[in-house]
Amino acid sequence: MPEISTLGYVVFDASNLDEWEGFATRILGLQVGARSADTLRLRMDEREQRVIIERGDEDDLAALGWEFDTAAELKAYVVRLRERGVDVVEAGTELARARSVEKVYYCADPTGFRHEFFYGPAHAPLARVFHSPLLAGGGFVTGALGVGHVFAVARDKAESVRFYTEVLGLKISDYIRDPEVIPGVEVDAVFMHARTGRHHSLATGVVPSKKRINHLMIQVRSLEDVGLAYDRVREAGLPVIMDLGQHPNDRMISFYVATPSGFGLEYGWGGIVVVDADWNVRSFSKLSYWGHRFSLPAPPVAA
Ligand SMILES: [Fe+2]
């Protein structure tokens, strides 16, 4: 089975693009690639876009963009999905242009967002090299490891995990089952990786939430940039969901802030990479090694 390389981009449906632009550029250190009345395209690296915000009223995850290295791998993958009974749509040039890629196919997730499969992402010209005045330590960890990771809220965990592993072909990294992350709230989550091995590109579990996404994680190259971002969040008075802490499975040192759409943004450093040849799947009983104290009366955010 041809494999997904990584999670190349994410698409959100959001009601307030101005607020998102300020949050992304003045707090997170992203750069605006392009902005129109209905779309905000955000850059993290040499790509034209990594995080796409489309105007809407859902304030939720719209699509995950799964990346393939070549047209042949993408085509073979789509054939296999169809053999497995998945209704895969071949998108026209309009969607490919909107995603700044050569070719896109898509299908539906059991929880209502879209999985898009693509190859050939557009790179920005050198004259528009990625630069954020906020980042002190060399930018974001992207490249072959992709945009970051997403925690998708499952309605039926078994159904979601079956779809992500048996249909999409993601591999299990590990599990966290924390019986009481805060009093009365359990976390029961599954973490999955793609071929290039970011510890997880997608995680899922049943958490109390009306949204399809719990959080997006983006990773910086230096721990100092996590501290600087944390200071900017505090100084701006933005709602911190979970304070600084470290997860036991991906070892990420991170904090969680609420985005303008209400779901979480995990800002992290130090996440590990899975090498399949010597990886053993494990299960952890605590969400965090240390820290990650909840500072909002909000649904729990898992690694
Ligand atoms: Fe996370």
PDB file of C-alpha atoms and ligand atoms in Angstrom:
ATOM      1  CA  MET A   1       0.000   0.000   0.000  1.00  0.00           C
ATOM      2  CA  PRO A   2       1.480   3.400  -0.954  1.00  0.00           C
ATOM      3  CA  GLU A   3       1.856   5.479   2.189  1.00  0.00           C
ATOM      4  CA  ILE A   4       1.003   9.024   3.169  1.00  0.00           C
ATOM      5  CA  SER A   5       4.289  10.916   3.636  1.00  0.00           C
ATOM      6  CA  THR A   6       3.064  13.458   6.141  1.00  0.00           C
ATOM      7  CA  LEU A   7       0.396  16.007   7.058  1.00  0.00           C
ATOM      8  CA  GLY A   8       1.218  18.826   4.639  1.00  0.00           C
ATOM      9  CA  TYR A   9      -1.417  21.419   5.470  1.00  0.00           C
ATOM     10  CA  VAL A  10      -4.533  22.078   7.531  1.00  0.00           C
ATOM     11  CA  VAL A  11      -7.682  24.008   6.601  1.00  0.00           C
ATOM     12  CA  PHE A  12      -9.957  25.724   9.105  1.00  0.00           C
ATOM     13  CA  ASP A  13     -13.363  27.290   8.728  1.00  0.00           C
ATOM     14  CA  ALA A  14     -13.334  30.487  10.807  1.00  0.00           C
ATOM     15  CA  SER A  15     -15.635  33.432  11.386  1.00  0.00           C
ATOM     16  CA  ASN A  16     -13.068  36.117  12.200  1.00  0.00           C
ATOM     17  CA  LEU A  17     -10.152  36.259   9.763  1.00  0.00           C
ATOM     18  CA  ASP A  18      -8.835  39.546  11.170  1.00  0.00           C
ATOM     19  CA  GLU A  19      -8.528  38.049  14.628  1.00  0.00           C
ATOM     20  CA  TRP A  20      -6.842  34.964  13.168  1.00  0.00           C
ATOM     21  CA  GLU A  21      -4.371  37.132  11.247  1.00  0.00           C
ATOM     22  CA  GLY A  22      -3.386  38.984  14.408  1.00  0.00           C
ATOM     23  CA  PHE A  23      -3.159  35.769  16.435  1.00  0.00           C
ATOM     24  CA  ALA A  24      -1.066  34.009  13.798  1.00  0.00           C
ATOM     25  CA  THR A  25       1.361  36.836  13.071  1.00  0.00           C
ATOM     26  CA  ARG A  26       1.682  38.653  16.397  1.00  0.00           C
ATOM     27  CA  ILE A  27       1.455  35.684  18.778  1.00  0.00           C
ATOM     28  CA  LEU A  28       2.478  32.496  16.926  1.00  0.00           C
ATOM     29  CA  GLY A  29       5.088  33.935  14.560  1.00  0.00           C
ATOM     30  CA  LEU A  30       3.487  32.781  11.318  1.00  0.00           C
ATOM     31  CA  GLN A  31       3.602  34.926   8.184  1.00  0.00           C
ATOM     32  CA  VAL A  32       0.736  35.932   5.912  1.00  0.00           C
ATOM     33  CA  GLY A  33       1.229  34.402   2.475  1.00  0.00           C
ATOM     34  CA  ALA A  34      -1.906  35.952   1.002  1.00  0.00           C
ATOM     35  CA  ARG A  35      -5.099  37.474   2.272  1.00  0.00           C
ATOM     36  CA  SER A  36      -8.437  38.041   0.570  1.00  0.00           C
ATOM     37  CA  ALA A  37     -11.896  38.804   1.902  1.00  0.00           C
ATOM     38  CA  ASP A  38     -12.613  35.112   2.375  1.00  0.00           C
ATOM     39  CA  THR A  39      -9.245  33.414   2.852  1.00  0.00           C
ATOM     40  CA  LEU A  40      -6.167  33.830   4.992  1.00  0.00           C
ATOM     41  CA  ARG A  41      -3.129  31.836   3.850  1.00  0.00           C
ATOM     42  CA  LEU A  42      -0.471  31.401   6.509  1.00  0.00           C
ATOM     43  CA  ARG A  43       3.157  30.429   5.990  1.00  0.00           C
ATOM     44  CA  MET A  44       5.557  28.633   8.326  1.00  0.00           C
ATOM     45  CA  ASP A  45       8.403  27.883   5.922  1.00  0.00           C
ATOM     46  CA  GLU A  46       9.314  27.953   2.237  1.00  0.00           C
ATOM     47  CA  ARG A  47       5.874  26.726   1.197  1.00  0.00           C
ATOM     48  CA  GLU A  48       3.253  29.163  -0.082  1.00  0.00           C
ATOM     49  CA  GLN A  49       0.914  28.041   2.688  1.00  0.00           C
ATOM     50  CA  ARG A  50       0.665  25.593   5.575  1.00  0.00           C
ATOM     51  CA  VAL A  51      -2.404  26.803   7.485  1.00  0.00           C
ATOM     52  CA  ILE A  52      -5.397  27.923   5.419  1.00  0.00           C
ATOM     53  CA  ILE A  53      -8.248  29.806   7.074  1.00  0.00           C
ATOM     54  CA  GLU A  54     -11.453  29.993   5.043  1.00  0.00           C
ATOM     55  CA  ARG A  55     -14.283  32.273   6.062  1.00  0.00           C
ATOM     56  CA  GLY A  56     -17.256  30.388   7.476  1.00  0.00           C
ATOM     57  CA  ASP A  57     -19.364  30.108  10.567  1.00  0.00           C
ATOM     58  CA  GLU A  58     -18.237  26.758  11.956  1.00  0.00           C
ATOM     59  CA  ASP A  59     -14.953  27.766  13.630  1.00  0.00           C
ATOM     60  CA  ASP A  60     -13.724  24.238  13.236  1.00  0.00           C
ATOM     61  CA  LEU A  61     -11.464  21.916  11.265  1.00  0.00           C
ATOM     62  CA  ALA A  62     -12.419  21.824   7.573  1.00  0.00           C
ATOM     63  CA  ALA A  63      -9.730  19.580   6.066  1.00  0.00           C
ATOM     64  CA  LEU A  64      -6.436  17.799   6.615  1.00  0.00           C
ATOM     65  CA  GLY A  65      -4.033  17.826   3.656  1.00  0.00           C
ATOM     66  CA  TRP A  66      -2.140  14.512   3.408  1.00  0.00           C
ATOM     67  CA  GLU A  67       0.992  14.769   1.329  1.00  0.00           C
ATOM     68  CA  PHE A  68       2.530  12.347  -1.178  1.00  0.00           C
ATOM     69  CA  ASP A  69       5.983  12.716  -2.704  1.00  0.00           C
ATOM     70  CA  THR A  70       5.028  11.862  -6.270  1.00  0.00           C
ATOM     71  CA  ALA A  71       2.038  11.752  -8.596  1.00  0.00           C
ATOM     72  CA  ALA A  72       2.475   7.989  -8.977  1.00  0.00           C
ATOM     73  CA  GLU A  73       2.280   7.344  -5.219  1.00  0.00           C
ATOM     74  CA  LEU A  74      -0.800   9.546  -4.900  1.00  0.00           C
ATOM     75  CA  LYS A  75      -2.512   7.791  -7.790  1.00  0.00           C
ATOM     76  CA  ALA A  76      -1.725   4.319  -6.439  1.00  0.00           C
ATOM     77  CA  TYR A  77      -2.978   5.352  -2.977  1.00  0.00           C
ATOM     78  CA  VAL A  78      -6.294   6.591  -4.403  1.00  0.00           C
ATOM     79  CA  VAL A  79      -6.739   3.304  -6.279  1.00  0.00           C
ATOM     80  CA  ARG A  80      -6.233   1.406  -3.001  1.00  0.00           C
ATOM     81  CA  LEU A  81      -8.672   3.642  -1.120  1.00  0.00           C
ATOM     82  CA  ARG A  82     -11.311   2.981  -3.771  1.00  0.00           C
ATOM     83  CA  GLU A  83     -10.658  -0.744  -3.535  1.00  0.00           C
ATOM     84  CA  ARG A  84     -11.404  -0.418   0.160  1.00  0.00           C
ATOM     85  CA  GLY A  85     -14.780   1.100  -0.657  1.00  0.00           C
ATOM     86  CA  VAL A  86     -13.928   4.729   0.083  1.00  0.00           C
ATOM     87  CA  ASP A  87     -15.732   7.340  -1.984  1.00  0.00           C
ATOM     88  CA  VAL A  88     -12.737   9.360  -3.213  1.00  0.00           C
ATOM     89  CA  VAL A  89     -13.411  12.444  -5.318  1.00  0.00           C
ATOM     90  CA  GLU A  90     -10.897  13.754  -7.836  1.00  0.00           C
ATOM     91  CA  ALA A  91     -10.859  17.525  -7.332  1.00  0.00           C
ATOM     92  CA  GLY A  92     -10.603  19.953 -10.231  1.00  0.00           C
ATOM     93  CA  THR A  93      -7.994  22.617 -10.808  1.00  0.00           C
ATOM     94  CA  GLU A  94      -9.912  25.136  -8.687  1.00  0.00           C
ATOM     95  CA  LEU A  95      -9.302  23.242  -5.435  1.00  0.00           C
ATOM     96  CA  ALA A  96      -5.712  22.429  -6.441  1.00  0.00           C
ATOM     97  CA  ARG A  97      -5.090  26.148  -6.967  1.00  0.00           C
ATOM     98  CA  ALA A  98      -6.722  27.026  -3.651  1.00  0.00           C
ATOM     99  CA  ARG A  99      -4.413  24.541  -1.925  1.00  0.00           C
ATOM    100  CA  SER A 100      -1.337  25.607  -3.983  1.00  0.00           C
ATOM    101  CA  VAL A 101      -0.664  22.030  -5.080  1.00  0.00           C
ATOM    102  CA  GLU A 102      -0.570  20.122  -8.359  1.00  0.00           C
ATOM    103  CA  LYS A 103      -3.346  17.638  -7.706  1.00  0.00           C
ATOM    104  CA  VAL A 104      -5.915  16.902  -4.973  1.00  0.00           C
ATOM    105  CA  TYR A 105      -8.326  14.091  -4.220  1.00  0.00           C
ATOM    106  CA  TYR A 106     -10.554  14.028  -1.160  1.00  0.00           C
ATOM    107  CA  CYS A 107     -12.885  11.918   0.970  1.00  0.00           C
ATOM    108  CA  ALA A 108     -14.993  12.389   4.093  1.00  0.00           C
ATOM    109  CA  ASP A 109     -13.964  11.608   7.658  1.00  0.00           C
ATOM    110  CA  PRO A 110     -16.419   9.708   9.903  1.00  0.00           C
ATOM    111  CA  THR A 111     -16.648  12.841  12.075  1.00  0.00           C
ATOM    112  CA  GLY A 112     -17.459  15.299   9.299  1.00  0.00           C
ATOM    113  CA  PHE A 113     -14.267  17.014   8.137  1.00  0.00           C
ATOM    114  CA  ARG A 114     -12.433  16.243   4.917  1.00  0.00           C
ATOM    115  CA  HIS A 115      -9.243  14.329   4.162  1.00  0.00           C
ATOM    116  CA  GLU A 116      -7.438  15.729   1.131  1.00  0.00           C
ATOM    117  CA  PHE A 117      -4.643  13.828  -0.613  1.00  0.00           C
ATOM    118  CA  PHE A 118      -2.159  15.795  -2.689  1.00  0.00           C
ATOM    119  CA  TYR A 119       1.271  16.037  -4.267  1.00  0.00           C
ATOM    120  CA  GLY A 120       3.297  18.934  -5.661  1.00  0.00           C
ATOM    121  CA  PRO A 121       3.048  21.777  -3.123  1.00  0.00           C
ATOM    122  CA  ALA A 122       4.008  25.266  -4.337  1.00  0.00           C
ATOM    123  CA  HIS A 123       7.113  26.873  -2.911  1.00  0.00           C
ATOM    124  CA  ALA A 124       7.335  30.648  -2.573  1.00  0.00           C
ATOM    125  CA  PRO A 125       9.997  32.503  -4.590  1.00  0.00           C
ATOM    126  CA  LEU A 126      13.269  33.246  -2.809  1.00  0.00           C
ATOM    127  CA  ALA A 127      12.381  36.929  -2.830  1.00  0.00           C
ATOM    128  CA  ARG A 128       9.635  36.034  -0.369  1.00  0.00           C
ATOM    129  CA  VAL A 129      11.718  33.835   1.923  1.00  0.00           C
ATOM    130  CA  PHE A 130       9.886  32.944   5.158  1.00  0.00           C
ATOM    131  CA  HIS A 131      10.750  35.319   7.931  1.00  0.00           C
ATOM    132  CA  SER A 132       9.135  35.967  11.266  1.00  0.00           C
ATOM    133  CA  PRO A 133      10.453  38.827  13.367  1.00  0.00           C
ATOM    134  CA  LEU A 134       9.157  37.018  16.468  1.00  0.00           C
ATOM    135  CA  LEU A 135      11.111  33.775  16.201  1.00  0.00           C
ATOM    136  CA  ALA A 136      14.550  33.754  17.776  1.00  0.00           C
ATOM    137  CA  GLY A 137      15.578  30.172  17.139  1.00  0.00           C
ATOM    138  CA  GLY A 138      15.428  29.231  13.465  1.00  0.00           C
ATOM    139  CA  GLY A 139      11.730  28.857  12.738  1.00  0.00           C
ATOM    140  CA  PHE A 140       9.324  25.955  12.722  1.00  0.00           C
ATOM    141  CA  VAL A 141       9.935  22.221  12.460  1.00  0.00           C
ATOM    142  CA  THR A 142       8.210  21.371   9.167  1.00  0.00           C
ATOM    143  CA  GLY A 143       9.883  20.004   6.012  1.00  0.00           C
ATOM    144  CA  ALA A 144       9.473  16.248   5.676  1.00  0.00           C
ATOM    145  CA  LEU A 145       7.669  16.165   9.050  1.00  0.00           C
ATOM    146  CA  GLY A 146       4.868  18.387   7.787  1.00  0.00           C
ATOM    147  CA  VAL A 147       2.835  21.150   9.356  1.00  0.00           C
ATOM    148  CA  GLY A 148       2.459  19.610  12.820  1.00  0.00           C
ATOM    149  CA  HIS A 149      -0.257  17.466  14.344  1.00  0.00           C
ATOM    150  CA  VAL A 150      -3.997  17.578  14.870  1.00  0.00           C
ATOM    151  CA  PHE A 151      -6.057  16.038  17.643  1.00  0.00           C
ATOM    152  CA  ALA A 152      -9.409  15.189  16.076  1.00  0.00           C
ATOM    153  CA  VAL A 153     -12.383  14.638  18.373  1.00  0.00           C
ATOM    154  CA  ALA A 154     -13.898  11.197  17.801  1.00  0.00           C
ATOM    155  CA  ARG A 155     -17.591  10.472  18.131  1.00  0.00           C
ATOM    156  CA  ASP A 156     -16.972   6.738  17.981  1.00  0.00           C
ATOM    157  CA  LYS A 157     -13.309   6.116  18.844  1.00  0.00           C
ATOM    158  CA  ALA A 158     -13.147   2.591  17.444  1.00  0.00           C
ATOM    159  CA  GLU A 159     -14.676   3.722  14.150  1.00  0.00           C
ATOM    160  CA  SER A 160     -12.264   6.681  13.868  1.00  0.00           C
ATOM    161  CA  VAL A 161      -9.184   4.603  14.696  1.00  0.00           C
ATOM    162  CA  ARG A 162     -10.230   1.890  12.245  1.00  0.00           C
ATOM    163  CA  PHE A 163     -10.620   4.505   9.501  1.00  0.00           C
ATOM    164  CA  TYR A 164      -7.289   6.223  10.207  1.00  0.00           C
ATOM    165  CA  THR A 165      -5.269   3.012  10.449  1.00  0.00           C
ATOM    166  CA  GLU A 166      -6.983   0.369   8.300  1.00  0.00           C
ATOM    167  CA  VAL A 167      -8.297   2.691   5.598  1.00  0.00           C
ATOM    168  CA  LEU A 168      -5.916   5.685   5.499  1.00  0.00           C
ATOM    169  CA  GLY A 169      -2.934   3.556   6.535  1.00  0.00           C
ATOM    170  CA  LEU A 170      -1.582   5.619   9.440  1.00  0.00           C
ATOM    171  CA  LYS A 171       0.386   3.635  12.032  1.00  0.00           C
ATOM    172  CA  ILE A 172      -0.213   3.568  15.774  1.00  0.00           C
ATOM    173  CA  SER A 173       2.518   5.353  17.750  1.00  0.00           C
ATOM    174  CA  ASP A 174       1.110   4.824  21.248  1.00  0.00           C
ATOM    175  CA  TYR A 175      -1.792   5.347  23.604  1.00  0.00           C
ATOM    176  CA  ILE A 176      -2.511   7.572  26.598  1.00  0.00           C
ATOM    177  CA  ARG A 177      -5.238   6.487  28.996  1.00  0.00           C
ATOM    178  CA  ASP A 178      -5.275   8.917  31.901  1.00  0.00           C
ATOM    179  CA  PRO A 179      -8.196   8.040  34.206  1.00  0.00           C
ATOM    180  CA  GLU A 180      -8.373  11.496  35.772  1.00  0.00           C
ATOM    181  CA  VAL A 181      -6.586  14.264  33.885  1.00  0.00           C
ATOM    182  CA  ILE A 182      -8.695  16.697  35.885  1.00  0.00           C
ATOM    183  CA  PRO A 183     -11.269  15.581  38.444  1.00  0.00           C
ATOM    184  CA  GLY A 184     -13.989  13.622  36.697  1.00  0.00           C
ATOM    185  CA  VAL A 185     -12.430  13.774  33.219  1.00  0.00           C
ATOM    186  CA  GLU A 186     -10.689  10.838  31.563  1.00  0.00           C
ATOM    187  CA  VAL A 187      -8.392  11.023  28.520  1.00  0.00           C
ATOM    188  CA  ASP A 188      -8.351   7.955  26.280  1.00  0.00           C
ATOM    189  CA  ALA A 189      -6.382   8.831  23.158  1.00  0.00           C
ATOM    190  CA  VAL A 190      -4.655   7.111  20.245  1.00  0.00           C
ATOM    191  CA  PHE A 191      -1.650   8.644  18.473  1.00  0.00           C
ATOM    192  CA  MET A 192      -0.788   7.869  14.848  1.00  0.00           C
ATOM    193  CA  HIS A 193       2.116   8.640  12.529  1.00  0.00           C
ATOM    194  CA  ALA A 194       2.748   8.754   8.808  1.00  0.00           C
ATOM    195  CA  ARG A 195       5.808   7.562   6.857  1.00  0.00           C
ATOM    196  CA  THR A 196       8.211  10.398   7.659  1.00  0.00           C
ATOM    197  CA  GLY A 197       7.719   9.803  11.362  1.00  0.00           C
ATOM    198  CA  ARG A 198       6.632  12.883  13.273  1.00  0.00           C
ATOM    199  CA  HIS A 199       5.569  11.155  16.510  1.00  0.00           C
ATOM    200  CA  HIS A 200       1.974  11.794  15.577  1.00  0.00           C
ATOM    201  CA  SER A 201       0.413  13.673  12.699  1.00  0.00           C
ATOM    202  CA  LEU A 202      -3.045  12.733  13.929  1.00  0.00           C
ATOM    203  CA  ALA A 203      -4.409  11.766  17.329  1.00  0.00           C
ATOM    204  CA  THR A 204      -7.960  11.042  18.296  1.00  0.00           C
ATOM    205  CA  GLY A 205     -10.116  10.210  21.273  1.00  0.00           C
ATOM    206  CA  VAL A 206     -13.481  10.978  22.763  1.00  0.00           C
ATOM    207  CA  VAL A 207     -13.302  14.273  24.649  1.00  0.00           C
ATOM    208  CA  PRO A 208     -16.180  16.501  25.717  1.00  0.00           C
ATOM    209  CA  SER A 209     -16.369  18.908  22.779  1.00  0.00           C
ATOM    210  CA  LYS A 210     -18.821  20.035  20.119  1.00  0.00           C
ATOM    211  CA  LYS A 211     -15.968  20.651  17.692  1.00  0.00           C
ATOM    212  CA  ARG A 212     -14.271  18.224  15.306  1.00  0.00           C
ATOM    213  CA  ILE A 213     -10.838  19.398  16.418  1.00  0.00           C
ATOM    214  CA  ASN A 214      -9.374  19.622  19.892  1.00  0.00           C
ATOM    215  CA  HIS A 215      -6.100  21.242  18.867  1.00  0.00           C
ATOM    216  CA  LEU A 216      -3.473  21.904  16.207  1.00  0.00           C
ATOM    217  CA  MET A 217       0.169  21.567  17.277  1.00  0.00           C
ATOM    218  CA  ILE A 218       2.951  23.569  15.652  1.00  0.00           C
ATOM    219  CA  GLN A 219       6.562  22.991  16.687  1.00  0.00           C
ATOM    220  CA  VAL A 220       9.450  25.447  16.919  1.00  0.00           C
ATOM    221  CA  ARG A 221      13.159  24.662  16.613  1.00  0.00           C
ATOM    222  CA  SER A 222      14.167  26.179  19.937  1.00  0.00           C
ATOM    223  CA  LEU A 223      12.789  25.922  23.449  1.00  0.00           C
ATOM    224  CA  GLU A 224      13.354  29.661  23.815  1.00  0.00           C
ATOM    225  CA  ASP A 225      10.687  30.263  21.185  1.00  0.00           C
ATOM    226  CA  VAL A 226       8.144  28.357  23.284  1.00  0.00           C
ATOM    227  CA  GLY A 227       9.002  30.640  26.217  1.00  0.00           C
ATOM    228  CA  LEU A 228       8.818  33.781  24.100  1.00  0.00           C
ATOM    229  CA  ALA A 229       5.451  32.723  22.639  1.00  0.00           C
ATOM    230  CA  TYR A 230       4.176  31.949  26.140  1.00  0.00           C
ATOM    231  CA  ASP A 231       5.167  35.480  27.208  1.00  0.00           C
ATOM    232  CA  ARG A 232       3.347  36.978  24.206  1.00  0.00           C
ATOM    233  CA  VAL A 233       0.204  34.969  25.030  1.00  0.00           C
ATOM    234  CA  ARG A 234       0.283  36.109  28.664  1.00  0.00           C
ATOM    235  CA  GLU A 235       1.014  39.727  27.770  1.00  0.00           C
ATOM    236  CA  ALA A 236      -1.863  39.749  25.271  1.00  0.00           C
ATOM    237  CA  GLY A 237      -4.180  38.292  27.933  1.00  0.00           C
ATOM    238  CA  LEU A 238      -5.157  35.373  25.708  1.00  0.00           C
ATOM    239  CA  PRO A 239      -6.827  32.326  27.286  1.00  0.00           C
ATOM    240  CA  VAL A 240      -4.261  29.669  28.169  1.00  0.00           C
ATOM    241  CA  ILE A 241      -5.939  26.238  28.156  1.00  0.00           C
ATOM    242  CA  MET A 242      -3.010  24.264  29.570  1.00  0.00           C
ATOM    243  CA  ASP A 243       0.105  25.738  31.102  1.00  0.00           C
ATOM    244  CA  LEU A 244       3.666  24.719  30.171  1.00  0.00           C
ATOM    245  CA  GLY A 245       4.308  21.015  30.517  1.00  0.00           C
ATOM    246  CA  GLN A 246       5.660  17.887  28.820  1.00  0.00           C
ATOM    247  CA  HIS A 247       3.891  14.879  27.360  1.00  0.00           C
ATOM    248  CA  PRO A 248       5.342  11.426  28.079  1.00  0.00           C
ATOM    249  CA  ASN A 249       4.802   9.955  24.615  1.00  0.00           C
ATOM    250  CA  ASP A 250       6.084  12.523  22.113  1.00  0.00           C
ATOM    251  CA  ARG A 251       8.181  14.290  24.816  1.00  0.00           C
ATOM    252  CA  MET A 252       6.839  17.625  23.578  1.00  0.00           C
ATOM    253  CA  ILE A 253       7.361  20.579  25.891  1.00  0.00           C
ATOM    254  CA  SER A 254       4.428  22.820  25.154  1.00  0.00           C
ATOM    255  CA  PHE A 255       1.553  25.009  26.251  1.00  0.00           C
ATOM    256  CA  TYR A 256      -1.975  25.302  24.855  1.00  0.00           C
ATOM    257  CA  VAL A 257      -3.706  28.571  23.983  1.00  0.00           C
ATOM    258  CA  ALA A 258      -7.249  29.072  22.698  1.00  0.00           C
ATOM    259  CA  THR A 259      -7.403  30.148  19.038  1.00  0.00           C
ATOM    260  CA  PRO A 260      -9.867  32.822  17.832  1.00  0.00           C
ATOM    261  CA  SER A 261     -12.076  29.873  16.792  1.00  0.00           C
ATOM    262  CA  GLY A 262     -12.159  28.441  20.308  1.00  0.00           C
ATOM    263  CA  PHE A 263     -10.256  25.217  19.737  1.00  0.00           C
ATOM    264  CA  GLY A 264      -6.716  24.766  21.039  1.00  0.00           C
ATOM    265  CA  LEU A 265      -3.296  25.559  19.608  1.00  0.00           C
ATOM    266  CA  GLU A 266      -0.400  23.616  21.116  1.00  0.00           C
ATOM    267  CA  TYR A 267       2.913  25.454  20.777  1.00  0.00           C
ATOM    268  CA  GLY A 268       5.727  22.984  21.294  1.00  0.00           C
ATOM    269  CA  TRP A 269       9.376  22.046  21.116  1.00  0.00           C
ATOM    270  CA  GLY A 270      11.267  18.770  21.234  1.00  0.00           C
ATOM    271  CA  GLY A 271       8.790  16.274  19.798  1.00  0.00           C
ATOM    272  CA  ILE A 272      10.403  12.978  18.865  1.00  0.00           C
ATOM    273  CA  VAL A 273      10.467  11.213  15.489  1.00  0.00           C
ATOM    274  CA  VAL A 274       9.344   7.599  15.130  1.00  0.00           C
ATOM    275  CA  VAL A 275      11.624   5.173  13.272  1.00  0.00           C
ATOM    276  CA  ASP A 276       9.392   2.218  12.446  1.00  0.00           C
ATOM    277  CA  ALA A 277      12.223  -0.346  12.365  1.00  0.00           C
ATOM    278  CA  ASP A 278      12.884   0.049  16.092  1.00  0.00           C
ATOM    279  CA  TRP A 279       9.639   1.353  17.458  1.00  0.00           C
ATOM    280  CA  ASN A 280       7.620  -0.386  20.156  1.00  0.00           C
ATOM    281  CA  VAL A 281       4.045   0.724  20.700  1.00  0.00           C
ATOM    282  CA  ARG A 282       3.451   1.638  24.337  1.00  0.00           C
ATOM    283  CA  SER A 283       0.666   2.843  26.552  1.00  0.00           C
ATOM    284  CA  PHE A 284       0.944   5.691  29.068  1.00  0.00           C
ATOM    285  CA  SER A 285      -1.273   6.321  32.075  1.00  0.00           C
ATOM    286  CA  LYS A 286      -0.615  10.042  32.521  1.00  0.00           C
ATOM    287  CA  LEU A 287      -1.248  12.813  30.000  1.00  0.00           C
ATOM    288  CA  SER A 288       1.854  14.705  31.117  1.00  0.00           C
ATOM    289  CA  TYR A 289       5.222  14.077  32.780  1.00  0.00           C
ATOM    290  CA  TRP A 290       5.016  17.461  34.443  1.00  0.00           C
ATOM    291  CA  GLY A 291       3.035  20.686  34.132  1.00  0.00           C
ATOM    292  CA  HIS A 292       0.178  21.142  31.626  1.00  0.00           C
ATOM    293  CA  ARG A 293      -2.072  22.358  34.407  1.00  0.00           C
ATOM    294  CA  PHE A 294      -5.507  23.316  33.191  1.00  0.00           C
ATOM    295  CA  SER A 295      -6.128  26.990  33.636  1.00  0.00           C
ATOM    296  CA  LEU A 296      -9.487  27.189  31.905  1.00  0.00           C
ATOM    297  CA  PRO A 297     -12.696  25.370  32.702  1.00  0.00           C
ATOM    298  CA  ALA A 298     -12.352  23.806  29.251  1.00  0.00           C
ATOM    299  CA  PRO A 299     -12.429  20.304  27.814  1.00  0.00           C
ATOM    300  CA  PRO A 300      -9.126  18.470  28.276  1.00  0.00           C
ATOM    301  CA  VAL A 301      -6.478  18.747  25.610  1.00  0.00           C
ATOM    302  CA  ALA A 302      -4.480  15.621  24.928  1.00  0.00           C
ATOM    303  CA  ALA A 303      -0.975  15.238  23.550  1.00  0.00           C
TER     304      ALA A 303
HETATM  305 FE    FE B   1      -0.827  17.708  20.822  1.00  0.00          FE
END
